[in-house]
C-alpha atoms as one frame of an Amber mdcrd trajectory, in Angstrom:
protein
  79.083 108.878 238.235  79.185 106.396 235.334  79.156 107.879 231.845  79.119
 105.389 228.965  81.742 106.009 226.306  80.532 106.137 222.695  83.386 104.404
 220.901  81.759 105.143 217.498  82.330 108.901 217.971  78.717 109.612 216.947
  77.553 113.204 217.160  74.246 115.056 216.894  76.010 118.420 216.511  73.971
 120.773 214.308  76.085 123.909 214.565  76.211 126.872 216.890  74.095 129.974
 216.400  75.771 133.156 217.638  72.636 135.324 217.608  68.948 134.906 216.986
  66.945 131.729 217.319  65.885 129.074 214.835  62.149 128.562 214.334  61.067
 124.932 214.049  58.994 124.271 210.925  59.143 120.718 209.595  57.067 121.706
 206.546  59.677 124.206 205.303  62.141 122.334 203.085  65.420 123.336 201.472
  64.554 124.696 197.992  66.159 122.115 195.709  65.188 124.141 192.632  67.728
 126.814 193.638  70.413 124.172 194.100  69.668 122.542 190.737  70.159 125.772
 188.781  73.238 125.962 186.589  74.706 128.896 188.552  78.507 128.913 188.600
  79.989 127.334 191.719  82.237 129.984 193.260  83.635 127.740 195.976  83.553
 124.035 196.776  85.374 121.999 199.388  85.086 118.577 200.996  86.805 118.286
 204.376  87.192 115.287 206.652  86.945 116.471 210.260  87.731 113.072 211.747
  87.933 109.451 210.717  88.494 106.296 212.732  88.473 102.608 211.785  86.942
 101.651 215.145  89.680  99.165 215.951  89.148  97.369 212.616  85.445  96.978
 213.424  84.122  99.421 210.800  84.428 103.149 210.268  83.320 106.437 211.772
  83.818 109.520 209.628  82.610 113.100 209.995  82.979 115.281 206.936  81.743
 118.656 205.708  81.010 119.670 202.122  80.528 123.305 201.174  79.152 124.611
 197.886  78.783 128.361 197.363  77.085 130.137 194.470  76.310 133.827 194.040
  72.758 133.524 195.405  73.097 130.752 197.982  75.328 128.317 199.818  74.830
 124.727 200.962  76.799 123.098 203.764  76.439 119.381 204.479  77.935 117.861
 207.597  77.678 114.071 207.495  78.447 111.529 210.178  78.785 108.039 208.690
  79.171 105.106 211.072  79.468 101.483 210.035  79.997  98.943 212.795  80.614
  95.685 210.953  77.902  93.077 211.536  76.068  95.465 213.908  74.711  98.717
 212.394  74.942 101.563 209.897  74.180 105.149 210.936  74.097 108.508 209.154
  73.434 111.867 210.793  73.170 114.681 208.226  73.045 118.377 209.018  72.320
 120.575 206.013  72.556 124.347 206.181  71.105 126.297 203.282  71.883 130.011
 203.208  69.895 132.165 200.779  71.779 135.445 200.337  68.916 137.067 198.391
  66.271 136.396 201.049  68.561 136.608 204.128  67.357 133.154 205.099  69.168
 130.285 206.816  67.543 126.857 206.833  68.810 123.909 208.832  67.775 120.292
 208.341  68.942 117.513 210.656  68.238 113.938 209.561  68.972 110.685 211.424
  69.149 107.378 209.579  70.021 103.990 211.031  69.573 100.290 210.379  70.927
  96.912 211.333  73.966  95.927 209.288  72.367  92.695 208.078  69.248  94.505
 206.772  71.319  96.767 204.511  73.669  93.944 203.509  70.622  92.131 202.053
  70.155  95.056 199.633  73.685  94.675 198.244  74.256  92.717 195.042  77.255
  91.822 192.899  80.602  90.129 193.452  81.597  92.339 196.401  78.411  93.332
 198.263  80.334  94.852 201.170  81.868  97.374 198.753  78.551  99.247 198.782
  78.610  99.394 202.584  81.749 101.550 202.300  79.893 104.051 200.078  78.202
 106.563 202.382  76.118 108.058 199.546  74.755 104.639 198.569  73.995 103.891
 202.222  72.222 107.255 202.626  69.829 106.204 199.871  69.078 102.864 201.545
  68.972 103.584 205.287  65.531 104.254 206.759  64.962 107.747 208.117  64.412
 107.786 211.881  63.778 111.520 212.243  64.000 114.854 210.423  64.046 118.294
 212.050  63.735 121.456 209.958  64.350 124.962 211.228  64.901 128.389 209.754
  65.940 131.875 210.721  65.315 135.062 208.747  67.633 138.032 209.194
């Protein structure tokens, strides 16, 4: 049996739920107002799970950022893939945990575009510099799909 090998190490992993079941509700969004409050950040970390330069053809990086406050926690897992002269891809999984409401929300967003289309949006002396900035790319890549789910305990 032939199985194609994904040499960009792309993943759609959203996490594993040990009990219960998420309920799909694309209208239910992560409450940004709670995340914008000036609550003290009790814990923050940014971890690279893997990174590869794709044989000098771009980059594939999977990282996780965690921010915990007294009332809630946000976890962002981001896959950033740039295949030079071919494509840019971002798969974001956000988990929002509300400790006061015993609520877990999960949002999975896929973004992708041709390399040349995003390169046209770059300006300055070193336009490719922006293509190494995953946050800049996340603001420019078109959204292909968004899935929102929640579970209440």
